[in-house]
Short mmCIF file of C-alpha atoms in Angstrom, two decimals:
data_model
loop_
_atom_site.label_atom_id
_atom_site.label_comp_id
_atom_site.label_asym_id
_atom_site.label_seq_id
_atom_site.Cartn_x
_atom_site.Cartn_y
_atom_site.Cartn_z
CA MET H 3 286.21 94.65 10.94
CA LYS H 4 283.43 95.84 13.17
CA ILE H 5 283.45 93.11 16.17
CA LEU H 6 280.67 92.93 19.09
CA ILE H 7 281.47 91.00 21.79
CA THR H 8 278.66 89.96 24.44
CA GLY H 9 279.91 89.29 28.03
CA ALA H 10 282.67 91.44 27.26
CA LYS H 11 283.00 91.82 31.38
CA GLY H 12 283.57 88.21 31.99
CA PHE H 13 286.83 86.11 32.01
CA ILE H 14 287.00 85.02 28.40
CA GLY H 15 285.61 88.57 27.15
CA LYS H 16 288.35 90.28 28.95
CA ASN H 17 291.06 88.21 27.70
CA LEU H 18 289.77 88.19 24.13
CA ILE H 19 289.41 91.99 24.16
CA ALA H 20 292.44 92.67 25.24
CA GLN H 21 294.39 90.32 22.54
CA LEU H 22 291.94 91.68 19.97
CA ARG H 23 293.57 95.20 20.76
CA ASN H 24 296.81 93.66 20.59
CA GLN H 25 296.07 92.37 17.04
CA GLY H 26 294.57 95.55 15.69
CA PHE H 27 291.24 95.17 15.91
CA THR H 28 289.77 98.83 16.72
CA HIS H 29 286.41 98.42 16.29
CA LEU H 30 284.92 96.62 19.07
CA PHE H 31 281.30 96.45 20.63
CA GLU H 32 281.34 95.48 24.42
CA TYR H 33 278.18 94.38 25.56
CA ASP H 34 277.40 92.58 28.55
CA LEU H 35 273.69 91.12 30.28
CA ASP H 36 273.54 94.32 32.32
CA PHE H 37 273.76 96.85 29.41
CA ASN H 38 271.33 98.74 27.70
CA PRO H 39 269.40 97.15 25.25
CA ALA H 40 269.40 99.45 22.93
CA GLU H 41 273.11 99.10 22.49
CA LEU H 42 272.61 95.65 21.61
CA ASP H 43 270.38 97.09 18.59
CA ARG H 44 272.64 99.38 17.11
CA TYR H 45 275.87 96.89 17.85
CA ALA H 46 273.87 94.24 15.90
CA CYS H 47 272.99 96.28 13.33
CA GLU H 48 276.46 97.26 12.38
CA CYS H 49 278.92 94.50 13.69
CA GLU H 50 280.47 92.07 11.00
CA PHE H 51 281.41 89.54 13.48
CA VAL H 52 280.18 88.18 16.91
CA PHE H 53 281.63 86.73 19.54
CA HIS H 54 278.67 85.76 22.17
CA LEU H 55 280.42 84.93 25.04
CA ALA H 56 277.43 86.26 27.39
CA GLY H 57 275.94 83.81 29.81
CA VAL H 58 274.67 82.67 33.12
CA ASN H 59 276.97 80.18 35.76
CA ARG H 60 275.48 80.74 38.88
CA PRO H 61 272.35 82.18 39.04
CA ASP H 62 270.19 82.90 42.35
CA ARG H 63 267.30 80.60 40.65
CA GLN H 64 267.25 77.69 38.26
CA GLU H 65 265.41 79.64 35.89
CA GLU H 66 267.73 82.23 35.44
CA PHE H 67 269.56 79.74 33.48
CA MET H 68 266.92 79.71 30.60
CA THR H 69 266.63 83.30 30.49
CA GLY H 70 270.05 84.51 30.35
CA ASN H 71 271.32 81.26 28.09
CA PRO H 72 268.95 80.30 25.55
CA GLY H 73 267.18 83.84 26.59
CA PHE H 74 269.54 86.08 25.88
CA THR H 75 270.75 83.82 22.93
CA SER H 76 267.38 84.07 21.13
CA LEU H 77 267.30 87.94 21.70
CA LEU H 78 270.63 88.17 19.82
CA LEU H 79 269.88 86.15 16.78
CA ASP H 80 266.31 88.10 16.45
CA THR H 81 268.08 91.12 16.35
CA LEU H 82 270.48 90.10 13.66
CA LYS H 83 267.87 88.77 11.60
CA LYS H 84 265.79 92.41 12.27
CA HIS H 85 268.47 94.18 10.69
CA HIS H 86 269.65 91.63 7.99
CA ASN H 87 272.90 91.11 9.57
CA HIS H 88 274.79 87.74 7.65
CA ALA H 89 277.81 88.37 10.62
CA PRO H 90 278.96 85.14 11.48
CA VAL H 91 278.43 84.27 15.15
CA LEU H 92 280.92 82.34 17.71
CA ILE H 93 279.45 81.19 20.77
CA THR H 94 280.70 79.51 23.79
CA SER H 95 279.12 76.75 25.25
CA SER H 96 280.05 73.73 27.61
CA THR H 97 280.53 70.31 27.39
CA GLN H 98 278.20 70.29 30.14
CA ALA H 99 275.69 70.57 27.57
CA THR H 100 275.55 66.98 27.26
CA LEU H 101 274.39 66.67 31.04
CA ASP H 102 270.91 66.26 32.72
CA ASN H 103 270.99 69.93 34.72
CA PRO H 104 269.58 72.94 34.43
CA TYR H 105 273.12 74.37 33.25
CA GLY H 106 273.41 71.66 30.57
CA ARG H 107 270.07 72.01 29.34
CA SER H 108 270.03 75.53 29.05
CA LYS H 109 273.76 75.41 27.38
CA GLN H 110 272.40 73.01 24.86
CA ALA H 111 269.06 74.92 24.32
CA SER H 112 271.61 77.82 23.01
CA GLU H 113 273.57 75.25 20.84
CA GLU H 114 270.17 74.22 19.37
CA LEU H 115 269.05 78.08 18.61
CA MET H 116 272.25 78.54 17.01
CA PHE H 117 272.33 75.63 14.23
CA HIS H 118 268.54 76.34 13.88
CA TYR H 119 269.57 80.18 13.07
CA SER H 120 272.22 78.94 10.60
CA ARG H 121 270.05 76.41 8.53
CA GLU H 122 267.40 79.53 8.60
CA THR H 123 269.64 82.12 7.58
CA GLY H 124 272.23 80.85 6.11
CA ASN H 125 274.55 82.63 8.25
CA GLN H 126 277.57 80.58 9.63
CA VAL H 127 277.92 80.15 13.19
CA PHE H 128 280.53 78.47 15.22
CA VAL H 129 279.51 76.66 18.27
CA TYR H 130 282.63 75.74 21.06
CA ARG H 131 281.58 73.29 23.63
CA LEU H 132 284.35 74.20 25.99
CA PRO H 133 285.79 72.43 28.93
CA ASN H 134 287.08 73.92 31.87
CA VAL H 135 289.07 77.02 30.95
CA PHE H 136 291.65 78.44 33.36
CA GLY H 137 294.05 81.34 33.15
CA LYS H 138 294.55 85.19 34.33
CA TRP H 139 290.85 87.25 35.22
CA CYS H 140 289.09 84.39 36.05
CA ARG H 141 286.84 85.00 39.25
CA PRO H 142 287.68 82.15 42.20
CA GLU H 143 285.03 80.78 43.92
CA TYR H 144 282.81 80.86 40.59
CA ASN H 145 282.76 78.41 38.01
CA SER H 146 286.62 77.40 38.04
CA ALA H 147 288.18 75.09 40.40
CA VAL H 148 291.72 76.28 39.17
CA ALA H 149 290.67 79.88 39.90
CA THR H 150 289.86 78.86 43.36
CA PHE H 151 292.71 76.92 44.09
CA CYS H 152 295.24 79.40 42.75
CA HIS H 153 293.16 82.15 44.93
CA ASN H 154 293.42 80.44 47.93
CA ILE H 155 297.13 79.00 47.96
CA ALA H 156 298.49 82.49 46.62
CA ASN H 157 296.58 83.88 49.66
CA ASP H 158 297.60 81.18 52.21
CA LEU H 159 293.90 80.26 52.61
CA PRO H 160 292.71 76.55 52.81
CA VAL H 161 291.75 74.02 49.99
CA LYS H 162 289.43 71.44 50.10
CA ILE H 163 289.86 68.82 47.70
CA ASN H 164 286.71 66.03 47.97
CA ASP H 165 288.44 63.36 45.54
CA PRO H 166 291.77 64.05 44.32
CA ASN H 167 291.52 61.49 42.00
CA VAL H 168 288.64 63.05 39.75
CA ASP H 169 290.45 63.84 36.57
CA MET H 170 289.94 67.49 35.15
CA ASN H 171 289.95 68.36 31.39
CA LEU H 172 291.43 72.14 31.08
CA ILE H 173 292.09 74.48 28.42
CA TYR H 174 294.43 77.22 28.73
CA ILE H 175 292.59 80.85 28.13
CA ASP H 176 295.51 82.03 25.49
CA ASP H 177 294.76 78.88 23.37
CA VAL H 178 290.80 79.58 23.63
CA VAL H 179 291.64 83.03 22.37
CA LYS H 180 293.91 82.30 19.40
CA SER H 181 291.37 79.94 18.18
CA PHE H 182 288.46 82.32 18.47
CA ILE H 183 290.61 85.09 16.63
CA GLU H 184 291.52 82.72 14.06
CA LYS H 185 288.07 82.10 13.32
CA ALA H 186 287.39 85.85 13.02
CA ARG H 187 290.17 85.84 10.70
CA ILE H 188 288.96 83.43 8.23
CA THR H 189 285.40 84.99 7.87
CA GLN H 190 287.67 88.06 7.37
CA GLN H 191 289.34 86.75 4.67
CA CYS H 192 286.56 84.91 2.93
CA SER H 193 284.73 87.98 1.96
CA ALA H 194 287.18 88.69 -0.93
CA LEU H 195 287.45 84.88 -1.85
CA ALA H 196 284.58 83.78 -4.04
CA ASN H 197 285.27 80.29 -4.06
CA TYR H 198 286.19 80.09 -0.42
CA GLU H 199 283.68 77.07 1.55
CA LEU H 200 283.23 77.78 5.11
CA PRO H 201 283.23 74.97 7.12
CA GLU H 202 279.83 73.01 7.46
CA ASN H 203 277.42 74.12 10.24
CA ASN H 204 276.01 71.55 12.88
CA CYS H 205 279.27 70.53 14.10
CA PHE H 206 281.22 71.49 17.43
CA GLU H 207 284.26 73.53 17.37
CA THR H 208 287.24 72.51 19.78
CA VAL H 209 290.45 74.26 21.01
CA SER H 210 293.30 72.27 21.45
CA PRO H 211 295.56 71.19 23.49
CA VAL H 212 293.38 69.75 26.24
CA HIS H 213 295.29 68.94 29.29
CA THR H 214 294.09 66.21 31.24
CA ILE H 215 295.42 66.09 34.83
CA LYS H 216 293.89 65.11 38.27
CA LEU H 217 292.72 67.55 40.83
CA GLY H 218 295.15 66.38 43.77
CA GLU H 219 298.23 66.84 41.30
CA ILE H 220 296.86 70.44 40.48
CA VAL H 221 297.10 71.49 43.91
CA ALA H 222 300.25 69.26 44.46
CA LEU H 223 301.50 71.84 41.70
CA LEU H 224 300.47 75.10 43.08
CA VAL H 225 301.65 74.34 46.50
CA GLN H 226 305.39 73.66 44.63
CA PHE H 227 304.65 77.02 43.14
CA ARG H 228 304.16 78.91 46.71
CA GLU H 229 306.79 77.29 48.12
CA SER H 230 309.61 77.66 45.23
CA ARG H 231 309.81 81.53 46.96
CA ASN H 232 311.18 79.79 50.10
CA ASN H 233 313.58 77.49 48.63
CA LEU H 234 314.57 79.33 45.67
CA GLN H 235 313.42 76.27 43.56
CA ALA H 236 312.30 77.48 40.09
CA PRO H 237 309.12 75.56 39.24
CA ASN H 238 309.82 72.76 36.19
CA ILE H 239 308.12 74.44 33.41
CA SER H 240 309.08 72.07 30.71
CA ASP H 241 305.61 70.57 30.75
CA ASP H 242 302.95 72.90 29.08
CA PHE H 243 300.50 72.83 31.31
CA ALA H 244 302.99 73.36 34.57
CA LYS H 245 303.95 76.45 32.18
CA LYS H 246 300.71 77.82 32.01
CA LEU H 247 299.86 76.96 35.57
CA TYR H 248 301.97 78.91 36.95
CA SER H 249 301.34 81.98 34.78
CA THR H 250 297.98 81.54 36.30
CA TYR H 251 298.94 81.16 39.50
CA LEU H 252 301.38 84.40 39.61
CA SER H 253 298.39 86.29 38.54
CA TYR H 254 296.44 85.56 41.92
CA LEU H 255 299.34 86.72 43.98
CA PRO H 256 297.95 89.58 46.38
CA THR H 257 299.44 92.94 44.77
CA ASP H 258 301.42 93.46 48.30
CA LYS H 259 303.36 90.47 47.88
CA PHE H 260 304.84 90.01 44.49
CA SER H 261 308.19 90.88 46.20
CA TYR H 262 309.83 88.32 48.47
CA PRO H 263 312.97 88.65 50.20
CA LEU H 264 316.28 86.82 49.65
CA LYS H 265 318.82 85.98 52.05
CA MET H 266 322.19 88.19 51.94
CA ASN H 267 325.39 86.44 53.28
CA SER H 268 327.65 89.68 53.81
CA ASP H 269 330.84 89.96 55.05
CA ARG H 270 333.44 92.95 54.80
CA ARG H 271 334.53 91.97 51.14
CA GLY H 272 330.53 92.32 50.07
CA SER H 273 327.61 90.00 49.90
CA PHE H 274 326.81 86.92 48.02
CA THR H 275 323.10 86.30 47.58
CA GLU H 276 321.26 83.05 45.69
CA PHE H 277 318.62 84.04 43.69
CA LEU H 278 317.29 80.80 41.68
CA LYS H 279 317.80 77.41 41.78
CA THR H 280 316.84 74.69 39.47
CA ALA H 281 316.52 70.80 39.72
CA ASP H 282 318.58 70.25 36.43
CA SER H 283 320.37 73.47 35.57
CA GLY H 284 322.23 74.63 38.50
CA GLN H 285 321.53 78.07 40.17
CA VAL H 286 321.77 81.79 39.93
CA SER H 287 323.45 84.00 42.47
CA ILE H 288 324.06 87.67 42.79
CA ASN H 289 327.61 88.68 43.86
CA ILE H 290 328.62 92.08 45.38
CA SER H 291 332.19 93.17 45.54
CA LYS H 292 333.31 95.97 47.77
CA PRO H 293 335.88 98.25 46.20
CA HIS H 294 339.45 96.96 45.95
CA THR H 295 338.26 93.74 47.18
CA THR H 296 339.53 90.18 45.92
CA LYS H 297 336.82 87.07 46.24
CA GLY H 298 337.29 83.39 45.11
CA ASN H 299 340.45 82.00 44.96
CA HIS H 300 339.46 78.40 44.69
CA TRP H 301 338.76 75.56 42.26
CA HIS H 302 336.52 72.67 41.34
CA HIS H 303 336.55 69.27 40.05
CA THR H 304 333.02 68.98 38.23
CA LYS H 305 331.40 72.38 39.44
CA ASN H 306 331.62 75.12 36.40
CA GLU H 307 330.54 78.40 36.36
CA LYS H 308 329.87 81.58 34.47
CA PHE H 309 330.52 85.10 35.54
CA LEU H 310 329.05 88.15 34.06
CA VAL H 311 329.74 91.83 35.72
CA VAL H 312 326.90 93.99 35.00
CA SER H 313 327.75 96.79 36.96
CA GLY H 314 331.39 98.18 38.22
CA VAL H 315 334.95 96.98 36.92
CA GLY H 316 337.28 94.36 37.67
CA VAL H 317 339.18 91.47 36.81
CA ILE H 318 338.68 87.77 36.94
CA ARG H 319 342.15 85.69 36.92
CA LEU H 320 342.36 82.13 36.13
CA ARG H 321 345.06 79.57 36.78
CA ARG H 322 345.03 75.54 35.86
CA ILE H 323 346.42 74.29 38.89
CA ASP H 324 348.85 72.52 37.46
CA SER H 325 350.24 75.64 36.01
CA ASN H 326 352.23 78.88 36.95
CA LYS H 327 350.37 80.79 34.07
CA VAL H 328 347.90 83.21 35.15
CA ILE H 329 345.39 84.63 32.60
CA GLU H 330 343.16 87.82 32.90
CA TYR H 331 340.00 89.12 32.10
CA PHE H 332 339.38 92.35 32.53
CA VAL H 333 335.37 93.05 33.07
CA SER H 334 333.08 96.26 33.16
CA GLY H 335 329.63 96.75 32.88
CA GLU H 336 329.97 98.77 30.41
CA LYS H 337 330.61 95.84 28.21
CA LEU H 338 328.63 92.56 29.19
CA GLU H 339 330.62 89.35 28.53
CA VAL H 340 330.43 85.94 30.24
CA ILE H 341 333.60 84.46 31.17
CA ASP H 342 333.21 80.56 31.75
CA ILE H 343 335.28 79.66 34.58
CA PRO H 344 336.50 75.83 33.70
CA VAL H 345 337.20 72.90 36.09
CA GLY H 346 340.41 72.78 37.07
CA TYR H 347 341.55 76.22 37.09
CA THR H 348 341.41 78.07 40.21
CA HIS H 349 340.06 81.36 40.08
CA ASN H 350 339.28 84.85 41.56
CA ILE H 351 337.59 88.39 40.98
CA GLU H 352 339.00 91.66 42.03
CA ASN H 353 336.69 94.82 41.83
CA LEU H 354 339.48 97.46 40.31
CA GLY H 355 336.57 100.20 40.93
CA ASP H 356 335.82 102.70 43.75
CA THR H 357 331.98 101.62 43.94
CA ASP H 358 330.73 98.03 44.33
CA MET H 359 330.72 95.63 41.64
CA VAL H 360 328.21 93.66 40.99
CA THR H 361 328.24 89.93 39.29
CA VAL H 362 325.89 87.26 38.05
CA MET H 363 327.04 83.96 38.62
CA TRP H 364 325.56 80.80 37.31
CA VAL H 365 326.91 77.37 38.45
CA ASN H 366 325.62 74.18 37.00
CA GLU H 367 325.01 72.78 39.86
CA ILE H 368 322.90 73.14 43.34
CA PHE H 369 325.13 74.38 46.34
CA ASP H 370 325.56 70.75 48.39
CA LYS H 371 327.24 71.60 51.66
CA GLU H 372 328.37 67.94 52.28
CA LYS H 373 329.55 67.89 48.89
CA PRO H 374 331.08 71.60 48.02
CA ASP H 375 333.40 70.79 45.65
CA THR H 376 335.56 73.84 46.26
CA PHE H 377 338.79 73.76 47.47
CA SER H 378 341.38 76.85 48.23
CA LEU H 379 344.01 77.63 46.02
CA GLY H 380 345.41 81.57 45.35
CA VAL H 381 345.55 82.22 41.72
#
């Protein structure tokens, strides 16, 4: 399938093109408003599907809304008609098309052009009235509050909120792209199915899910994401929106700030470093043991751990505190296996090798120095 994408350099265009390529679409005609019109003529002659994403959001003059939105839409449709091209056309509109402002009127005019074109030619059109779209590669200080907030908070810049109680209706870029590509695949398949009926025209397409959240709550989440590097508290991403917002936030980190330091607690035996903490699933730490040293010799009432040696060789010893029987597990980075440390067992870990031994340790609760639940006792 040969696909024309207008607005190829924009936020949605970049994400769509990347995923089209991921899914094996190779004949992509990329076009934007500042390209040579001769290219549009050639692409409109050959294409078999059109993603019409090009438009004007923040022009220097209000008149540019009409030239950049319905004006360019009209040019595109006229070019398709000139070449008698019956390729389906998908256009991105906006929920602002219902508003009486220059941008809204221009988007509504583009919608009307699409529906008229479909009635006139019998060609299939898909008109998407999109609410606010968020995700990677969206330009801050342009037309997305989420992009601006992500950029500013990731770069330690101030954030201005006029009304934190304003509800935002948001859709995630990956959900948008998924819906768009499904439309292209449907039309690709239906050409081989004589009795296949495409959806009726003159209706608006939607993307789901739509996430409704207050402006202030978005900013609060983003601040939590930023602080997670300091307190090591992993963001709670069990909520679908929070998961998508966290992924978006990370894409706005400055390129020289992808890394952040951890505090290594070191002594003659090696080091112990907390890596990641969670509100409900404990924490992960990294333990480095120097050659021929032993760590541990303690037990817990409720706290339980998992040890995973990823480098070096050693032995983990355990003894139930009311027994004399010592249990040994020999471990190595050459054979990854997890050792559970049950409650009521005193335990230690000894490095048997001549190099540092590295162990990933998980514990079911965040360490609380007021209630450490750790009692010294030799194995």
